[in-house]
Short mmCIF file of N, CA, C and O in Angstrom, two decimals:
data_model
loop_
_atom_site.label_atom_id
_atom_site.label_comp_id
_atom_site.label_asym_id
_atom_site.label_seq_id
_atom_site.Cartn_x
_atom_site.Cartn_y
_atom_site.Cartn_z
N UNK A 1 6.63 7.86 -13.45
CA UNK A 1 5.24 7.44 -13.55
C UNK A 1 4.79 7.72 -14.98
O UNK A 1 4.77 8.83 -15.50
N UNK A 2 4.48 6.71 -15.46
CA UNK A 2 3.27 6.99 -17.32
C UNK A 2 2.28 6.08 -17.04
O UNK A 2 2.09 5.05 -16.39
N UNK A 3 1.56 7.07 -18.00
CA UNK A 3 0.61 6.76 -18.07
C UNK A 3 0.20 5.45 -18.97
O UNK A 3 0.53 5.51 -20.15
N UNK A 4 -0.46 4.31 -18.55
CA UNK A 4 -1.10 3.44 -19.43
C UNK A 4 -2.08 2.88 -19.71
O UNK A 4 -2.22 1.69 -19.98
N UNK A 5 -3.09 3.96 -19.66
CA UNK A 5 -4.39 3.42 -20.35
C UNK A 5 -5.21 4.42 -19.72
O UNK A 5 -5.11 4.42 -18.49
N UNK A 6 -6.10 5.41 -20.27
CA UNK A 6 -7.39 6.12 -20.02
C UNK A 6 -8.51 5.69 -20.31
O UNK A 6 -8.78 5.11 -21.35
N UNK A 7 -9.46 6.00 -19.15
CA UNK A 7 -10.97 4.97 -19.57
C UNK A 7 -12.01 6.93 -19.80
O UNK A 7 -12.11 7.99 -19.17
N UNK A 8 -12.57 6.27 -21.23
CA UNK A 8 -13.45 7.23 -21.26
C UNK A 8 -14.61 7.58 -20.63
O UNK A 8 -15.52 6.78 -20.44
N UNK A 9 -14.65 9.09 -20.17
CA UNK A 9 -15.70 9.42 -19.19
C UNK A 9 -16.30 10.49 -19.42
O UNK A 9 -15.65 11.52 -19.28
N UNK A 10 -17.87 10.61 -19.88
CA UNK A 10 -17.89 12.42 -20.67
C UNK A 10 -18.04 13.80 -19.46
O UNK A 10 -18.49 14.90 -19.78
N UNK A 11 -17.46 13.38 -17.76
CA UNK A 11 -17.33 14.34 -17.24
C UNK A 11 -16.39 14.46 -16.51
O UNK A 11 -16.23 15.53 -15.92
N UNK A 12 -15.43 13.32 -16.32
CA UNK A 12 -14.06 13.37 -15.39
C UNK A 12 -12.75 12.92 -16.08
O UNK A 12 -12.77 11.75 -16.45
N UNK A 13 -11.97 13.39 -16.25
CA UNK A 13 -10.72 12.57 -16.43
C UNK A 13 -9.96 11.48 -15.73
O UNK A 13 -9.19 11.75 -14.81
N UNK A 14 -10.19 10.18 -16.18
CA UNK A 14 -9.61 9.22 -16.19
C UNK A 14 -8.19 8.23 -16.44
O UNK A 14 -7.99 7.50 -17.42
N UNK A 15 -7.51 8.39 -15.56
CA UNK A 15 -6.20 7.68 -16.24
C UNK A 15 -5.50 7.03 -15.15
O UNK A 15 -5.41 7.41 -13.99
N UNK A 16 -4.84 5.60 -15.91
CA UNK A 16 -4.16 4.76 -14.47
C UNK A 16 -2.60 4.68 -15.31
O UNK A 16 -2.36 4.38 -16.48
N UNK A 17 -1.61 5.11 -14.12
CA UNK A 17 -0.86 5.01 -14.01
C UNK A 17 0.05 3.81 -14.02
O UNK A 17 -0.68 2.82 -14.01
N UNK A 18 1.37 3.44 -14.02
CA UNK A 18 2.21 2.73 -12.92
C UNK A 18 3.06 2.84 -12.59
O UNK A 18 4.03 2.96 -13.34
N UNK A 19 3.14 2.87 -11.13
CA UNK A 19 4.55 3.14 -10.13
C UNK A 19 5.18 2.63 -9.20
O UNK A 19 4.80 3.10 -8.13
N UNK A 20 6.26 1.59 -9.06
CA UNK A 20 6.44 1.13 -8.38
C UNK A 20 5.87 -0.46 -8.09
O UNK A 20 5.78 -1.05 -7.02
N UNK A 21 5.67 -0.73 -8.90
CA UNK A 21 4.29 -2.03 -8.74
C UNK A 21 3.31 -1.84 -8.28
O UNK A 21 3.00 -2.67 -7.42
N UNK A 22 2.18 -0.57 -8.57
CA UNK A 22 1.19 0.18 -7.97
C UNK A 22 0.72 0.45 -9.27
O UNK A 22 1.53 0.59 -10.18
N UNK A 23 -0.76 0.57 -9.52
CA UNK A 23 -1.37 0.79 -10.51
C UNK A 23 -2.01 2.31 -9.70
O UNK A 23 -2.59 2.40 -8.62
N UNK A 24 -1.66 3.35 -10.65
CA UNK A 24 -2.06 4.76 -9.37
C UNK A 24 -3.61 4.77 -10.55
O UNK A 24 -3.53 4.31 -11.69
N UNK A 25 -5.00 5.41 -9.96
CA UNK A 25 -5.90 5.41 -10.75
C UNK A 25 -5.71 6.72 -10.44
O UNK A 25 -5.42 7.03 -9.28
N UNK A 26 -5.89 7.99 -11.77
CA UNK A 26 -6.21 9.55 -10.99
C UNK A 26 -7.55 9.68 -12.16
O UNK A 26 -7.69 9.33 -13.33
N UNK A 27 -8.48 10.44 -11.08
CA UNK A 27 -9.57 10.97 -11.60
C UNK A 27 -9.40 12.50 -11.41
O UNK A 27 -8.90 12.95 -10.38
N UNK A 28 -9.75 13.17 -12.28
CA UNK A 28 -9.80 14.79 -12.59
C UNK A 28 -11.00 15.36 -12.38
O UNK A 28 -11.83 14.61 -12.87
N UNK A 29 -11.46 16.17 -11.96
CA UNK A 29 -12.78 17.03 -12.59
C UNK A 29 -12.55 18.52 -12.01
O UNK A 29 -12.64 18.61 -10.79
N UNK A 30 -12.29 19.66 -12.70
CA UNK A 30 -11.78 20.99 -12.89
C UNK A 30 -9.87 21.24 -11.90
O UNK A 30 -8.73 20.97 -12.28
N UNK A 31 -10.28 21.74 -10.86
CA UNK A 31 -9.63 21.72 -10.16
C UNK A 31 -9.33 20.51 -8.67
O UNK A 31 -8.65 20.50 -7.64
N UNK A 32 -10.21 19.71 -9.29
CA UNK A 32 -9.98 18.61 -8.17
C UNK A 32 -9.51 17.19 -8.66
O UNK A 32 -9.64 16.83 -9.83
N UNK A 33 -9.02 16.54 -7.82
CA UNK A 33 -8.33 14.92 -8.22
C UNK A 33 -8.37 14.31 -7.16
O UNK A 33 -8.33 14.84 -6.05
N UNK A 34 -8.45 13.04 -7.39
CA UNK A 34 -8.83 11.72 -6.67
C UNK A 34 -7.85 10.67 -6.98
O UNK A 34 -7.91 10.10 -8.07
N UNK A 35 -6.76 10.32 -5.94
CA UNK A 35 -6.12 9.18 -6.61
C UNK A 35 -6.04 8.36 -5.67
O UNK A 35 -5.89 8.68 -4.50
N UNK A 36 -6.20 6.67 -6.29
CA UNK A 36 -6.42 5.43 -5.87
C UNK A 36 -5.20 5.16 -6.32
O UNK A 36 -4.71 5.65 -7.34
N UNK A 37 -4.44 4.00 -5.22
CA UNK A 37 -3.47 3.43 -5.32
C UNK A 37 -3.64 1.70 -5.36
O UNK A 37 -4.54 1.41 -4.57
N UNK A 38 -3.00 0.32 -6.11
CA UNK A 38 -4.12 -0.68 -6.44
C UNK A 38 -2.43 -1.19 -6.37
O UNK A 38 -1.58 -0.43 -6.84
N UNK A 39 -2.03 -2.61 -5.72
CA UNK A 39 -1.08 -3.42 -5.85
C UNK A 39 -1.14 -3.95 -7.42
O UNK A 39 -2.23 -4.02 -8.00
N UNK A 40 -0.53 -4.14 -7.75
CA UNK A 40 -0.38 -4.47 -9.63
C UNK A 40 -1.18 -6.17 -9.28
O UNK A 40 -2.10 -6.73 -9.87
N UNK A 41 -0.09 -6.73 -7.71
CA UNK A 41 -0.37 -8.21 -7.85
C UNK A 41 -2.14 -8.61 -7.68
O UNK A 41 -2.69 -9.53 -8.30
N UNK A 42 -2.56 -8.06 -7.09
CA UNK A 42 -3.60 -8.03 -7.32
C UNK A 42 -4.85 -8.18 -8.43
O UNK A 42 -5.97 -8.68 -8.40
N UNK A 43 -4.04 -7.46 -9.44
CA UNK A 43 -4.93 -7.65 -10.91
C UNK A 43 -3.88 -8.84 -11.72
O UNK A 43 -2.74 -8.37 -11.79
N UNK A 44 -3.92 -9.55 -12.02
CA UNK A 44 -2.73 -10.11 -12.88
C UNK A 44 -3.00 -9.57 -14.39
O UNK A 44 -2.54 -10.13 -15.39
N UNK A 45 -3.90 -8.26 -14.40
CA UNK A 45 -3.76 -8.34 -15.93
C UNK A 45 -4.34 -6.22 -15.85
O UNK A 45 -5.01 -5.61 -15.02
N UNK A 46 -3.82 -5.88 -16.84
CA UNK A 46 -4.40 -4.48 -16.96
C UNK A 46 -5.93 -4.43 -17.13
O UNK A 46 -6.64 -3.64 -16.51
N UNK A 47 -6.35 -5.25 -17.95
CA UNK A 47 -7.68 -5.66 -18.30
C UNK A 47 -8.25 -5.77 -16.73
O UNK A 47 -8.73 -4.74 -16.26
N UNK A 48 -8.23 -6.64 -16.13
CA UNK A 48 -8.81 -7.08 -15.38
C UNK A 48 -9.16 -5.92 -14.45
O UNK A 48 -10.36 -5.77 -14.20
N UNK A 49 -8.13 -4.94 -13.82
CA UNK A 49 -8.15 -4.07 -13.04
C UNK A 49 -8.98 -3.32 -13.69
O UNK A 49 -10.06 -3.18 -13.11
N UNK A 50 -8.79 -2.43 -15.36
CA UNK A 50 -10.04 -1.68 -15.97
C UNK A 50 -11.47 -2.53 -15.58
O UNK A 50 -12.31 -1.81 -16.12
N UNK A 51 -11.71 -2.89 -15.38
CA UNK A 51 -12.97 -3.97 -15.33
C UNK A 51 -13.31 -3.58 -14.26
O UNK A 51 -14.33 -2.90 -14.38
N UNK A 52 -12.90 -3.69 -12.99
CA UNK A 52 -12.78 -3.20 -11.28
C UNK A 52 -13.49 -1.51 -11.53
O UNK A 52 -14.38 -0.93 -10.90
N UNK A 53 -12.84 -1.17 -12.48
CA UNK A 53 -13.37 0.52 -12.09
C UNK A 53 -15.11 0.73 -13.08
O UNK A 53 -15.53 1.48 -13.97
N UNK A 54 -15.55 -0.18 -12.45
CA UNK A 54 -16.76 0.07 -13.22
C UNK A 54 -17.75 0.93 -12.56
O UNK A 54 -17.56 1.16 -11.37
N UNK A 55 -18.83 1.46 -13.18
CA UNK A 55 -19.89 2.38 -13.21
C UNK A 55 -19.89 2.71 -11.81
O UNK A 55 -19.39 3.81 -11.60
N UNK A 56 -20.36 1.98 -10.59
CA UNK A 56 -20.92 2.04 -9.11
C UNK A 56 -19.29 2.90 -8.86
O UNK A 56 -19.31 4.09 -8.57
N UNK A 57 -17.92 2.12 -9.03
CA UNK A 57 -16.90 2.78 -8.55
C UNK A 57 -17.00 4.50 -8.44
O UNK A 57 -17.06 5.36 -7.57
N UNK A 58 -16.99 4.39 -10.08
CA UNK A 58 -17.38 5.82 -10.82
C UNK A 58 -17.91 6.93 -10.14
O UNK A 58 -17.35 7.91 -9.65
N UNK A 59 -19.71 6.43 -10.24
CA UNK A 59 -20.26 7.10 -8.91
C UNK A 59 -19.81 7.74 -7.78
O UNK A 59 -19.81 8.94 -7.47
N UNK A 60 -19.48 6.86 -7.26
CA UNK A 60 -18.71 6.99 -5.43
C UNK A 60 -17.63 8.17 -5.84
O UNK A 60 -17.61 9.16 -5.11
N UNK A 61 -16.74 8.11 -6.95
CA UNK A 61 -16.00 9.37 -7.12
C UNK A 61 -16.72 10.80 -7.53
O UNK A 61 -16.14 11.87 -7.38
N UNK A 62 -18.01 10.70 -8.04
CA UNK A 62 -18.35 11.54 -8.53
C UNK A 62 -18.74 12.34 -7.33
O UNK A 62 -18.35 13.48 -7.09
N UNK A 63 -19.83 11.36 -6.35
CA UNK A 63 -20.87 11.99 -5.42
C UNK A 63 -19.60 12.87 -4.70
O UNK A 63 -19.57 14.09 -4.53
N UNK A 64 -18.71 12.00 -4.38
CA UNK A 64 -16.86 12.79 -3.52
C UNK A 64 -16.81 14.14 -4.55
O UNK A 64 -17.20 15.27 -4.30
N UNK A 65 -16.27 13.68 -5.65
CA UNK A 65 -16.23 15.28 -6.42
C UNK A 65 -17.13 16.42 -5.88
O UNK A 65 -16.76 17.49 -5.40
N UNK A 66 -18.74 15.81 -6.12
CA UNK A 66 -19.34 16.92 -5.63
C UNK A 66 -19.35 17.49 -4.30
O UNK A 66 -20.07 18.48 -4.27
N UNK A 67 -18.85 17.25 -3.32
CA UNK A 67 -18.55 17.39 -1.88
C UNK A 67 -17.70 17.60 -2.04
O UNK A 67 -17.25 18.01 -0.97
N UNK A 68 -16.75 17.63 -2.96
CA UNK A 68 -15.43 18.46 -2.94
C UNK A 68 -15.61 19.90 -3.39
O UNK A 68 -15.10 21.00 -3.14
N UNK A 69 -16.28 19.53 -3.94
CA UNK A 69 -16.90 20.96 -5.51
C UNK A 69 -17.48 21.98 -3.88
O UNK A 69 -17.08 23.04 -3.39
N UNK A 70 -18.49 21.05 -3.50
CA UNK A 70 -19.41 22.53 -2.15
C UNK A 70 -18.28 23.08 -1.29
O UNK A 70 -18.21 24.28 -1.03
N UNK A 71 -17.25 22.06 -0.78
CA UNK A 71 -16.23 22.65 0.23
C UNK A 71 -15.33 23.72 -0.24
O UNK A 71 -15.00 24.66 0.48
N UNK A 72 -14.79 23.50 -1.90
CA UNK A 72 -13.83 24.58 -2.05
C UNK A 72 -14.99 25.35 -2.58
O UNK A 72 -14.61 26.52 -2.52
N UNK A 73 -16.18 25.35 -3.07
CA UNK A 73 -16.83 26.32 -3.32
C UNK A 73 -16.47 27.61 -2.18
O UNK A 73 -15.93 28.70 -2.31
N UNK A 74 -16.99 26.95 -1.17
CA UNK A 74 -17.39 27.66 0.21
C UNK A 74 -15.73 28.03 0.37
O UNK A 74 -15.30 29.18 0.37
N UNK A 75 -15.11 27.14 0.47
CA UNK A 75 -13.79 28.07 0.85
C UNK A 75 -13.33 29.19 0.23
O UNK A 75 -12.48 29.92 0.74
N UNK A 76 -13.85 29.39 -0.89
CA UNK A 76 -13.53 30.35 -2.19
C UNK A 76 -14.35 31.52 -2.01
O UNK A 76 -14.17 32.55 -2.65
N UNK A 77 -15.20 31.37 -1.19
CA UNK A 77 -16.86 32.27 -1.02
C UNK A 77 -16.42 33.36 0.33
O UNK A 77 -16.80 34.53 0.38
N UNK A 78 -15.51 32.68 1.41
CA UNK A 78 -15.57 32.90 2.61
C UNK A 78 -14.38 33.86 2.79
O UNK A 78 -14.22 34.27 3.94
N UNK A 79 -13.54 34.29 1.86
CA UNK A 79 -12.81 35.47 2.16
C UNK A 79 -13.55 36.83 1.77
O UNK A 79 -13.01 37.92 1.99
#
């Protein structure tokens, strides 16, 4: 798996992969990650797929981050 192409983000790490004829998307933020898996045939172009991960996508990972962020908070809290 390499990496080919990171989209800039000033609070998550961004980067899409490819594997297998799978475009893997992984998003970062501290200790947590989010990965989307995308048929290549689907986009016929790298461009096109960057385009797909726009702003609203973004979001939807973030609001998840933060509901990830309260759960291991709490799991981290509870021993």
């Amino acid at each position: 798996m390499r990496i080919i192409h990171s989209i800039p983000h000033k609070s998550i790490l961004i980067n899409i992969f490819i594997m297998n004829d799978k475009y893997v998307l992984k998003f970062e933020a501290g200790l947590m990650e989010q990965i989307f898996k995308f048929d290549v045939k689907q986009y016929p172009s790298l461009e096109m797929f960057v385009k797909a991960i726009d702003e609203p996508f973004i979001n939807k990972v973030r609001e998840r981050f933060n509901d990830m962020y309260l759960q291991l908070s709490a799991a981290m809290t509870s021993n």
